[in-house]
mmCIF file of N, CA and C in Angstrom:
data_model
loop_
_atom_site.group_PDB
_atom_site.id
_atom_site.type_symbol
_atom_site.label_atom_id
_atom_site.label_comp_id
_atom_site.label_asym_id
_atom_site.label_seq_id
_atom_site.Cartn_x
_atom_site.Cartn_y
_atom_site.Cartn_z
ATOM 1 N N UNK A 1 -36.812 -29.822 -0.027
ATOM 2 C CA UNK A 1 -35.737 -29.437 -0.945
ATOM 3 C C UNK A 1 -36.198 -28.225 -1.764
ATOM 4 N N UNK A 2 -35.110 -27.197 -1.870
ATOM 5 C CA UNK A 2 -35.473 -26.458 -2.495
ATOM 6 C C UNK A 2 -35.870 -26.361 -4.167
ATOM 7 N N UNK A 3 -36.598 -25.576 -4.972
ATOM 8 C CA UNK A 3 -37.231 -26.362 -5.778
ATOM 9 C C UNK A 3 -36.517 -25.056 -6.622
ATOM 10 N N UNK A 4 -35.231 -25.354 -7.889
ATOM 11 C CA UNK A 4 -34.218 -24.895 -8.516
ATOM 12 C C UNK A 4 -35.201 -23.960 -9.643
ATOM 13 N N UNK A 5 -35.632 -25.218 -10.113
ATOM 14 C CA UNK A 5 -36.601 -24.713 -11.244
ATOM 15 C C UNK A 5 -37.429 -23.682 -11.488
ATOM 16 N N UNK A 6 -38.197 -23.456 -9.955
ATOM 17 C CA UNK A 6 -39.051 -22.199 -10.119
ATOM 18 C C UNK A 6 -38.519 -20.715 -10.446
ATOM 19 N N UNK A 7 -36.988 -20.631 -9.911
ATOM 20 C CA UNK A 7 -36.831 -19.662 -10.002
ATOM 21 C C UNK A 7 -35.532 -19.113 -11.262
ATOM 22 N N UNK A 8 -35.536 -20.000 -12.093
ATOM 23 C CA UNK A 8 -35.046 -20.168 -13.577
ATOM 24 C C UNK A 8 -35.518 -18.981 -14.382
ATOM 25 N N UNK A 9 -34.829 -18.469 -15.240
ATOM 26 C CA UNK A 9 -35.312 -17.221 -16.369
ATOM 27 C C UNK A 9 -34.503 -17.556 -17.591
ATOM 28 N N UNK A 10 -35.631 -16.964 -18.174
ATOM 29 C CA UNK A 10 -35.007 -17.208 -19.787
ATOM 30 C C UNK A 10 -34.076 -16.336 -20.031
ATOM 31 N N UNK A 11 -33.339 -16.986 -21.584
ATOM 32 C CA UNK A 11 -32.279 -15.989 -21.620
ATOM 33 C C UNK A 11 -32.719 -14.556 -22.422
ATOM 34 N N UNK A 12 -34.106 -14.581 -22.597
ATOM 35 C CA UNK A 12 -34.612 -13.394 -22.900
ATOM 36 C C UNK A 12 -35.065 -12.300 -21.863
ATOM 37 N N UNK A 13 -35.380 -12.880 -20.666
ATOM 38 C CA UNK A 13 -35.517 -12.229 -19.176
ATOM 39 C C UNK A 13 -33.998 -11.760 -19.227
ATOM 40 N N UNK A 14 -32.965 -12.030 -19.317
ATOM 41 C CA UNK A 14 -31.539 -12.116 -18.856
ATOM 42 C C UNK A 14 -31.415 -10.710 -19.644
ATOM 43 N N UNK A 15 -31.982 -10.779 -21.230
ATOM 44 C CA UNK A 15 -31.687 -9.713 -21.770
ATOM 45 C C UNK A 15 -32.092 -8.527 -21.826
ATOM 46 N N UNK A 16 -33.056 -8.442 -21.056
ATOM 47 C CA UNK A 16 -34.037 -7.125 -20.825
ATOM 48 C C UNK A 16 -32.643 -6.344 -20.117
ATOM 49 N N UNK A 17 -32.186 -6.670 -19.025
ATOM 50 C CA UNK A 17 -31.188 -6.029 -18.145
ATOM 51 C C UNK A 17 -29.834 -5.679 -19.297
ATOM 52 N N UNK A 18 -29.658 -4.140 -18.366
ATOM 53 C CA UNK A 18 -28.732 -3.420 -19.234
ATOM 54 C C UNK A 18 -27.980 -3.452 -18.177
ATOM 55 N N UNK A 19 -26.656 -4.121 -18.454
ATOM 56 C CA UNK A 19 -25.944 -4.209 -17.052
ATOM 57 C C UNK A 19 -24.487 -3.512 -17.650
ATOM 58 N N UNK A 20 -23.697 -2.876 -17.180
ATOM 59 C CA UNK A 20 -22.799 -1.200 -17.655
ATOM 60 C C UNK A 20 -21.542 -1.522 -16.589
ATOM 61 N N UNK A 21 -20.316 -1.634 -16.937
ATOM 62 C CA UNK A 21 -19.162 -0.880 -16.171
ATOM 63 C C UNK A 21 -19.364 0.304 -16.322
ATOM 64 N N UNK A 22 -19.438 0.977 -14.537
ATOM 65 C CA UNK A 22 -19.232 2.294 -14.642
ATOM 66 C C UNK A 22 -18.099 2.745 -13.630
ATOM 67 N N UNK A 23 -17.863 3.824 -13.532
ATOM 68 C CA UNK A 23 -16.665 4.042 -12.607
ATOM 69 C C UNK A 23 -17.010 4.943 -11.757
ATOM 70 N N UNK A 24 -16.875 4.976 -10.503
ATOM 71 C CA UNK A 24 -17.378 5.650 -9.326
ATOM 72 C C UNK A 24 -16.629 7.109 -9.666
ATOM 73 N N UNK A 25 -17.016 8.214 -9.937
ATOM 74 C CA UNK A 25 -16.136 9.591 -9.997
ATOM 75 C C UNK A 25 -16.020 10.253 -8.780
ATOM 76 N N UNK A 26 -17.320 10.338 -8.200
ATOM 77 C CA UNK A 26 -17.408 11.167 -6.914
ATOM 78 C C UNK A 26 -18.555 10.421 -6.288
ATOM 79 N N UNK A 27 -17.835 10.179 -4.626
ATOM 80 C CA UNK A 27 -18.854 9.677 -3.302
ATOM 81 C C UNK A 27 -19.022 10.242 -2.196
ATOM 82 N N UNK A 28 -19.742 10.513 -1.797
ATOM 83 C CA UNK A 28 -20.116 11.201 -0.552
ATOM 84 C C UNK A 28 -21.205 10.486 0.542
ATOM 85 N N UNK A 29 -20.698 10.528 2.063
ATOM 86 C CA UNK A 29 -21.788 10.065 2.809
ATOM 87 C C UNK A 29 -23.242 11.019 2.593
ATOM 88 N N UNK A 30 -24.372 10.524 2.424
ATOM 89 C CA UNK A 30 -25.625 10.719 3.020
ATOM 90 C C UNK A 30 -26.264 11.503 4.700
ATOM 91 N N UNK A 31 -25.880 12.590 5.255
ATOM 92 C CA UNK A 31 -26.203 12.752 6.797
ATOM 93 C C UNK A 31 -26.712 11.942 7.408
ATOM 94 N N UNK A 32 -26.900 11.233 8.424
ATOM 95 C CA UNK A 32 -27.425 10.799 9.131
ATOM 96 C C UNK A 32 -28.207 9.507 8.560
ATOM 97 N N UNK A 33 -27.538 8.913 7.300
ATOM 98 C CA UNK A 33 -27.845 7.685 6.810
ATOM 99 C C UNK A 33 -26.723 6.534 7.266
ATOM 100 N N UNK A 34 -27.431 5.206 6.204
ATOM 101 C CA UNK A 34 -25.920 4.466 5.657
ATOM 102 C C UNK A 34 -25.613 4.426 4.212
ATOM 103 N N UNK A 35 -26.415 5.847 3.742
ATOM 104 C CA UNK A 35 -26.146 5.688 2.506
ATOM 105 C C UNK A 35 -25.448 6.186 1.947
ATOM 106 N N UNK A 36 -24.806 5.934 0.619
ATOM 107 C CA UNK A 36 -23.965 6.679 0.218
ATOM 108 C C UNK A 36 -23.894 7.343 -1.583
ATOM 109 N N UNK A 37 -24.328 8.268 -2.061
ATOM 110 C CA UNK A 37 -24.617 8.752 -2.831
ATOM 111 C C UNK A 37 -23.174 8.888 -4.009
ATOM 112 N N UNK A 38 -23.227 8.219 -5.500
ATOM 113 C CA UNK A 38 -22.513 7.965 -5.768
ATOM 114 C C UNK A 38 -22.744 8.606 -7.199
ATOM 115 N N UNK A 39 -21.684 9.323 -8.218
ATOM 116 C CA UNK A 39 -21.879 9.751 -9.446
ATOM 117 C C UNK A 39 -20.742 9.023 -10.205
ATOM 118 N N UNK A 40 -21.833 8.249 -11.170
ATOM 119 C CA UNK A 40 -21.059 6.899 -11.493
ATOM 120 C C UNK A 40 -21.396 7.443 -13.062
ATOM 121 N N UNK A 41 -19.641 7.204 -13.797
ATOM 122 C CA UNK A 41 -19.401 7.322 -15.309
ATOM 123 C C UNK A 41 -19.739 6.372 -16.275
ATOM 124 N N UNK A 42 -21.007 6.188 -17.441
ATOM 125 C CA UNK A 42 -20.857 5.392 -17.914
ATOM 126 C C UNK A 42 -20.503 5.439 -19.030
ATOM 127 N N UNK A 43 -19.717 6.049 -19.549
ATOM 128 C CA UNK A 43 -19.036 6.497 -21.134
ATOM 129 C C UNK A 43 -19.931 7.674 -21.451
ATOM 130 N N UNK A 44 -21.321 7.384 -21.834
ATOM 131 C CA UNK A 44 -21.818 8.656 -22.841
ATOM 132 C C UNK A 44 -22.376 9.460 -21.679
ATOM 133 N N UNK A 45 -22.819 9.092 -20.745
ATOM 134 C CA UNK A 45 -23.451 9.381 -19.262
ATOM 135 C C UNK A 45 -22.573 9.585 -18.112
ATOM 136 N N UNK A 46 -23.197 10.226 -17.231
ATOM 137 C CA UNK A 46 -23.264 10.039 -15.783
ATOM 138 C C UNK A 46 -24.399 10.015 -15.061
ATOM 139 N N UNK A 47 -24.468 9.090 -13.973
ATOM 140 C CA UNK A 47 -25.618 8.779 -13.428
ATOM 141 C C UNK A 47 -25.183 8.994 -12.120
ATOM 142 N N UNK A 48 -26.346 9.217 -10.950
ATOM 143 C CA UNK A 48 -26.299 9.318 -9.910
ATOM 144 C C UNK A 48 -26.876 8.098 -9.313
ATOM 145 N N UNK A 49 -26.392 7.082 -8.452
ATOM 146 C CA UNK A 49 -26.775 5.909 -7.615
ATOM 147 C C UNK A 49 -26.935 6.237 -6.261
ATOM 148 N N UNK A 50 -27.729 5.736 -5.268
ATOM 149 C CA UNK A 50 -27.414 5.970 -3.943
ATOM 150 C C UNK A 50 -27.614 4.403 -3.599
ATOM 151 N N UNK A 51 -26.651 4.233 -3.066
ATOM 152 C CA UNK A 51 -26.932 2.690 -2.155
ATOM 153 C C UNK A 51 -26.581 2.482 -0.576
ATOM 154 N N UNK A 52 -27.060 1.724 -0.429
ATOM 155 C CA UNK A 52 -26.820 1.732 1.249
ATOM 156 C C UNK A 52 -25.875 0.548 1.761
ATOM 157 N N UNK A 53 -24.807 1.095 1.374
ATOM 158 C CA UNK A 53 -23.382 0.522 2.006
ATOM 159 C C UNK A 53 -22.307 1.167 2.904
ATOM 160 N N UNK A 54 -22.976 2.134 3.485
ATOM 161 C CA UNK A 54 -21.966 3.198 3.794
ATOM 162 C C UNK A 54 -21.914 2.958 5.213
ATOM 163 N N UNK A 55 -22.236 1.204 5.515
ATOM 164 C CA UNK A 55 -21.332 0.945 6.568
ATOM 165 C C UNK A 55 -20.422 -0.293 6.610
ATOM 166 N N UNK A 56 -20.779 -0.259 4.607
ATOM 167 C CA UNK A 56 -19.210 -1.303 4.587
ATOM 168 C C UNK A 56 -17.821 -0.760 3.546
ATOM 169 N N UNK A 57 -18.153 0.676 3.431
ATOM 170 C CA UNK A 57 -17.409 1.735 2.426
ATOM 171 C C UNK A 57 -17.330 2.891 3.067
ATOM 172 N N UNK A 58 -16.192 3.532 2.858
ATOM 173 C CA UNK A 58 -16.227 4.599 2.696
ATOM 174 C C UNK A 58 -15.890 5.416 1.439
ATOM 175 N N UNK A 59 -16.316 6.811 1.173
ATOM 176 C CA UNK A 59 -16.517 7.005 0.775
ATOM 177 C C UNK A 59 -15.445 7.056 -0.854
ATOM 178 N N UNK A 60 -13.915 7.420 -0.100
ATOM 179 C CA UNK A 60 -13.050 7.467 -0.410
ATOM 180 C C UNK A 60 -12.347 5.604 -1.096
ATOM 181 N N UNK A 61 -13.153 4.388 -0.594
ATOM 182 C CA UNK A 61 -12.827 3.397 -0.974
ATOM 183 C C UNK A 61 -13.072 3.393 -2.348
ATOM 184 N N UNK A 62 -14.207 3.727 -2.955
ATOM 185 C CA UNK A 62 -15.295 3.581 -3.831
ATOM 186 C C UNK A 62 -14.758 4.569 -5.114
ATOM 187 N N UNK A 63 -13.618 5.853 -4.317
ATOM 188 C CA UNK A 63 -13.870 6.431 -5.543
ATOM 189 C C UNK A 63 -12.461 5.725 -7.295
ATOM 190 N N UNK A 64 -12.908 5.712 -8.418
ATOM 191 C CA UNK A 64 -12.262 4.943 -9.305
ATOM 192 C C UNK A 64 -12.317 3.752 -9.358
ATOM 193 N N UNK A 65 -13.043 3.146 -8.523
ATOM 194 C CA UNK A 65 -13.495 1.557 -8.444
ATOM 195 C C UNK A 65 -14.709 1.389 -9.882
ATOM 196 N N UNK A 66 -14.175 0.598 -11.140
ATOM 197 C CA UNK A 66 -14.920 -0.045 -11.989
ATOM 198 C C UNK A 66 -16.166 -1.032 -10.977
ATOM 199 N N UNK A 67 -17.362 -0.762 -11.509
ATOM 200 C CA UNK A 67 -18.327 -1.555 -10.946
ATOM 201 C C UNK A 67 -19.181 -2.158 -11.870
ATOM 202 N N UNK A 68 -20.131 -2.668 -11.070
ATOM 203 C CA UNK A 68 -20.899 -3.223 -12.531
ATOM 204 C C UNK A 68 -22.612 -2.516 -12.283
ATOM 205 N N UNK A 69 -23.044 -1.894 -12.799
ATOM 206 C CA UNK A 69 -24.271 -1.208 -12.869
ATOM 207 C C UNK A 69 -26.045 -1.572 -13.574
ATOM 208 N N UNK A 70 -26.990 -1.410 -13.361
ATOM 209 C CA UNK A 70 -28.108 -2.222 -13.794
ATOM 210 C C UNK A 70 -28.619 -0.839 -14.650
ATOM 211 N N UNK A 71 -27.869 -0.419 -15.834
ATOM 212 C CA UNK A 71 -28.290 1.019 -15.895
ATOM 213 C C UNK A 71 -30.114 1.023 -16.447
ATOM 214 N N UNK A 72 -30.309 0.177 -16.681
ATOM 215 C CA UNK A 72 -31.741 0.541 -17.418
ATOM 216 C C UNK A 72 -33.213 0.433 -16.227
ATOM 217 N N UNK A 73 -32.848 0.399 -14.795
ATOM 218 C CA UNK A 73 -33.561 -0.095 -13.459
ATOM 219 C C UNK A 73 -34.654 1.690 -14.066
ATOM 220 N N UNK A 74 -35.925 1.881 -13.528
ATOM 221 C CA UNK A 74 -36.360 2.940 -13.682
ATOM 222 C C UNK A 74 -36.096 3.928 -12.069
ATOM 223 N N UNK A 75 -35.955 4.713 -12.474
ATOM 224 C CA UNK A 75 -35.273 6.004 -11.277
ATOM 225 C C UNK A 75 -35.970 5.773 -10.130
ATOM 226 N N UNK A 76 -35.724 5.751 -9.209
ATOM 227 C CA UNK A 76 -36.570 5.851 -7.255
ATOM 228 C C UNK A 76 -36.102 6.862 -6.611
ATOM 229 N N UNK A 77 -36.816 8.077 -5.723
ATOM 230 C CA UNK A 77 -36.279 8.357 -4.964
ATOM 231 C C UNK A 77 -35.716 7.797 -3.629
ATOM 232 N N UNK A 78 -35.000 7.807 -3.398
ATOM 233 C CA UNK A 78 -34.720 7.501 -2.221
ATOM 234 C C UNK A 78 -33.885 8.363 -0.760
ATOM 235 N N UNK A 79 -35.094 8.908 0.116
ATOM 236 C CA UNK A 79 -34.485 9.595 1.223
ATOM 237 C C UNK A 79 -34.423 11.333 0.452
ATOM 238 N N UNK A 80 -35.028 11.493 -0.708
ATOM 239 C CA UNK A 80 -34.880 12.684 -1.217
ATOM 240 C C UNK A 80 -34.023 12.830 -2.106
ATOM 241 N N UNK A 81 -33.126 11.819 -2.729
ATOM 242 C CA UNK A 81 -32.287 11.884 -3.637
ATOM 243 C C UNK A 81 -32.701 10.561 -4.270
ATOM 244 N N UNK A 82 -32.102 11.215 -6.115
ATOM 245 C CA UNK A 82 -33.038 9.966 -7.029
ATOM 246 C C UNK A 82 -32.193 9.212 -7.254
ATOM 247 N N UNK A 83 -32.005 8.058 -7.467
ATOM 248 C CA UNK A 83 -31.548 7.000 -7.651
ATOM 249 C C UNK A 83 -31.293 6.714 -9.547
ATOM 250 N N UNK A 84 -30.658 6.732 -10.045
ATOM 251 C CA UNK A 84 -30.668 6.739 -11.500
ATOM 252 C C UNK A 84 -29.923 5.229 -11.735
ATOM 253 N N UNK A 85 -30.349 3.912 -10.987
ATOM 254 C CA UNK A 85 -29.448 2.543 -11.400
ATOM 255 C C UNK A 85 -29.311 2.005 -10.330
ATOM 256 N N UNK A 86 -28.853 0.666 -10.189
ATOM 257 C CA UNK A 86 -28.439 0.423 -8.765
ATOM 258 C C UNK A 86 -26.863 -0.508 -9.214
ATOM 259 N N UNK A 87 -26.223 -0.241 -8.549
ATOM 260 C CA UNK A 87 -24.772 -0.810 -8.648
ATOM 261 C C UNK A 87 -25.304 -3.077 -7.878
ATOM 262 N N UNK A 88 -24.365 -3.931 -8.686
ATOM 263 C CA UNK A 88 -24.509 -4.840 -8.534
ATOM 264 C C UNK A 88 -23.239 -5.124 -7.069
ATOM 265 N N UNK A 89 -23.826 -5.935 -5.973
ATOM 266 C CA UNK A 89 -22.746 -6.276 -4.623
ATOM 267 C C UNK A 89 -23.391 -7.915 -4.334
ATOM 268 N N UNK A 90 -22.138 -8.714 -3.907
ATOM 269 C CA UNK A 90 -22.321 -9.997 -3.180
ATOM 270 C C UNK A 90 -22.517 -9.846 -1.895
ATOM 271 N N UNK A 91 -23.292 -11.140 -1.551
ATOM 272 C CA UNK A 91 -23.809 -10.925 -0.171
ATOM 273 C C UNK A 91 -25.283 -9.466 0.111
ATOM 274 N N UNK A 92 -25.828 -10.168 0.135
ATOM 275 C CA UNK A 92 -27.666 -9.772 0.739
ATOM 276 C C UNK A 92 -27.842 -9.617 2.236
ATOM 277 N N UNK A 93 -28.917 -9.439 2.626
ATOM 278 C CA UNK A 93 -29.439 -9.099 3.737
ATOM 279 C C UNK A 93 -29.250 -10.270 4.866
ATOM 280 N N UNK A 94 -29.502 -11.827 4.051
ATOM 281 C CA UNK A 94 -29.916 -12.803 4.524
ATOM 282 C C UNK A 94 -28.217 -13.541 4.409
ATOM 283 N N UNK A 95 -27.636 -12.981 3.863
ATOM 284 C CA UNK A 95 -26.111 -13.200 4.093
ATOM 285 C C UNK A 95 -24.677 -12.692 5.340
ATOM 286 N N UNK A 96 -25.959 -11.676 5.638
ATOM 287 C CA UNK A 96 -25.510 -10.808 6.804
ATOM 288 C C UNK A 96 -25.241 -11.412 7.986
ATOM 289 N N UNK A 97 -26.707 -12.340 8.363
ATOM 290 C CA UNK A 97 -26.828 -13.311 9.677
ATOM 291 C C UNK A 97 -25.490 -14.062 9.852
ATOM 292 N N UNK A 98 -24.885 -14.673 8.594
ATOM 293 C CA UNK A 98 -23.966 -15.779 8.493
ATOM 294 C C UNK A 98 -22.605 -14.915 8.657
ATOM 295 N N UNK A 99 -22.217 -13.595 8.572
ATOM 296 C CA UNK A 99 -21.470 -12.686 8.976
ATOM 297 C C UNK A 99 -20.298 -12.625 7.692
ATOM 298 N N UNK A 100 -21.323 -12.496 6.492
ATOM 299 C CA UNK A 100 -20.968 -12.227 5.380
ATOM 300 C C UNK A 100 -21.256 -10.617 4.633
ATOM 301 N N UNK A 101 -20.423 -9.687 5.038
ATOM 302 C CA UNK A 101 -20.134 -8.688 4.743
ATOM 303 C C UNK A 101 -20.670 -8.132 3.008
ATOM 304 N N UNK A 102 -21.806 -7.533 2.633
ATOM 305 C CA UNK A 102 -21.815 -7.051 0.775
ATOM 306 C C UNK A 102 -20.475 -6.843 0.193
ATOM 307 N N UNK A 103 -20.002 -6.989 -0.811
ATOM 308 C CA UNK A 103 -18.417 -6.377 -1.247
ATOM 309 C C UNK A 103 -19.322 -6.307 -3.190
ATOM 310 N N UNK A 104 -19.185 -4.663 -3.314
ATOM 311 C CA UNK A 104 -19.531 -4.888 -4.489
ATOM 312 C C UNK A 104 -18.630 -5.413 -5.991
ATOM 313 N N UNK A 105 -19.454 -5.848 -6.972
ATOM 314 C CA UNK A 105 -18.989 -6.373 -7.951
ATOM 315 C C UNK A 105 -18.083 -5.280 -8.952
ATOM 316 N N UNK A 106 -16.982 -5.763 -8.968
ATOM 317 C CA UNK A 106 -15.735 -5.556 -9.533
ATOM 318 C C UNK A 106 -15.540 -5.824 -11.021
ATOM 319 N N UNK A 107 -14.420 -4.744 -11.713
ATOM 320 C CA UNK A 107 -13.945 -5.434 -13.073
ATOM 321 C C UNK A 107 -12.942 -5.938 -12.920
ATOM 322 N N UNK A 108 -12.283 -6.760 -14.008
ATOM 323 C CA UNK A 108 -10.741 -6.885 -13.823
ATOM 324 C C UNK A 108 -9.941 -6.197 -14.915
ATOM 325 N N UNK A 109 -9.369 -5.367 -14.565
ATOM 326 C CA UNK A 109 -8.540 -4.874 -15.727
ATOM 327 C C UNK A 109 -9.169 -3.542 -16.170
ATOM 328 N N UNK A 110 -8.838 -2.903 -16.912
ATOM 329 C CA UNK A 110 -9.183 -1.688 -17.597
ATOM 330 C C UNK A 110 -10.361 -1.362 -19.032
ATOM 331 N N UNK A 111 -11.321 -1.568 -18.119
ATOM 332 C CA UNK A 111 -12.849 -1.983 -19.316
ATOM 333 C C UNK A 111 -12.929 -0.645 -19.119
ATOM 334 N N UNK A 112 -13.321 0.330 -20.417
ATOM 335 C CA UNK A 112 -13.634 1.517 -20.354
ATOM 336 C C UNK A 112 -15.190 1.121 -20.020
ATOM 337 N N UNK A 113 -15.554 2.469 -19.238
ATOM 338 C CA UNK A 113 -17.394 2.854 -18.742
ATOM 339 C C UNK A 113 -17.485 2.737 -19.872
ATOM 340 N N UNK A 114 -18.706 2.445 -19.744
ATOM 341 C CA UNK A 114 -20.059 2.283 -20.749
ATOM 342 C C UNK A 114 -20.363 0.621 -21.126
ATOM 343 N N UNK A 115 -19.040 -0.065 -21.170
ATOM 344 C CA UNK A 115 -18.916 -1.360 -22.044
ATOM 345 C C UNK A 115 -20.112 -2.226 -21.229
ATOM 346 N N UNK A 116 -20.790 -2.890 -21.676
ATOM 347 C CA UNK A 116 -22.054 -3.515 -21.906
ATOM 348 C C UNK A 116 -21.547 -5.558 -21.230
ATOM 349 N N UNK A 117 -21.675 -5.473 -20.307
ATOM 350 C CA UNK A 117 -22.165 -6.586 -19.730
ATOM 351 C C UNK A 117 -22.687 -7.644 -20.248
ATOM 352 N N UNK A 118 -22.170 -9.003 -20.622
ATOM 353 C CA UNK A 118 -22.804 -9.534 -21.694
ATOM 354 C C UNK A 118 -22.604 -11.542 -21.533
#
């Protein structure tokens, strides 16, 4: 049985994470990736994300879509372009096998960027 407990966090772990509605402004495929390079609004900011969904999006799906963002992650390059956050999606790698498609995390309604996740 799997053992629940070990992988429990406090609600002070919970609070380290700066988690942001932002709004996708502009997306573009990656060449010869599946990634897809994204300049995401977060009220006082814009940040650049790249994630690798860009074979369950296009590019044009994504754009004005409220998301939910990890803005305080520290920058990575990735593939030559930096990564400034990573956008939050359901369904993982290990969700894939079971033929469960990522669909990223959504707002409902009209939360202006920036508003703080809580």
């Amino acid at each position: 049985m799997l053992n629940i407990m070990s992988n429990q966090i406090t609600i002070d772990d919970f609070a380290k994470l700066d988690l942001k509605v932002g709004i996708v402004r502009q997306a573009e495929r990656i060449e010869g990736t599946r990634l897809l390079k994204l300049l995401i609004d977060l009220g006082s900011e814009q940040r650049q994300i790249i994630a690798g969904l860009g074979e369950y999006y296009t590019p044009e799906e994504l754009l004005n879509k409220r998301i939910i963002v990890i803005a305080n992650l520290k920058p990575r390059v990735i593939r030559g372009f930096e990564s400034q956050g990573m956008l939050l999606a359901a369904g993982c790698k290990e969700d894939e096998a079971k033929g469960i498609k990522p669909r990223i995390l959504t707002v409902d309604g009209e939360v202006p960027p920036g508003t703080k996740i809580c």
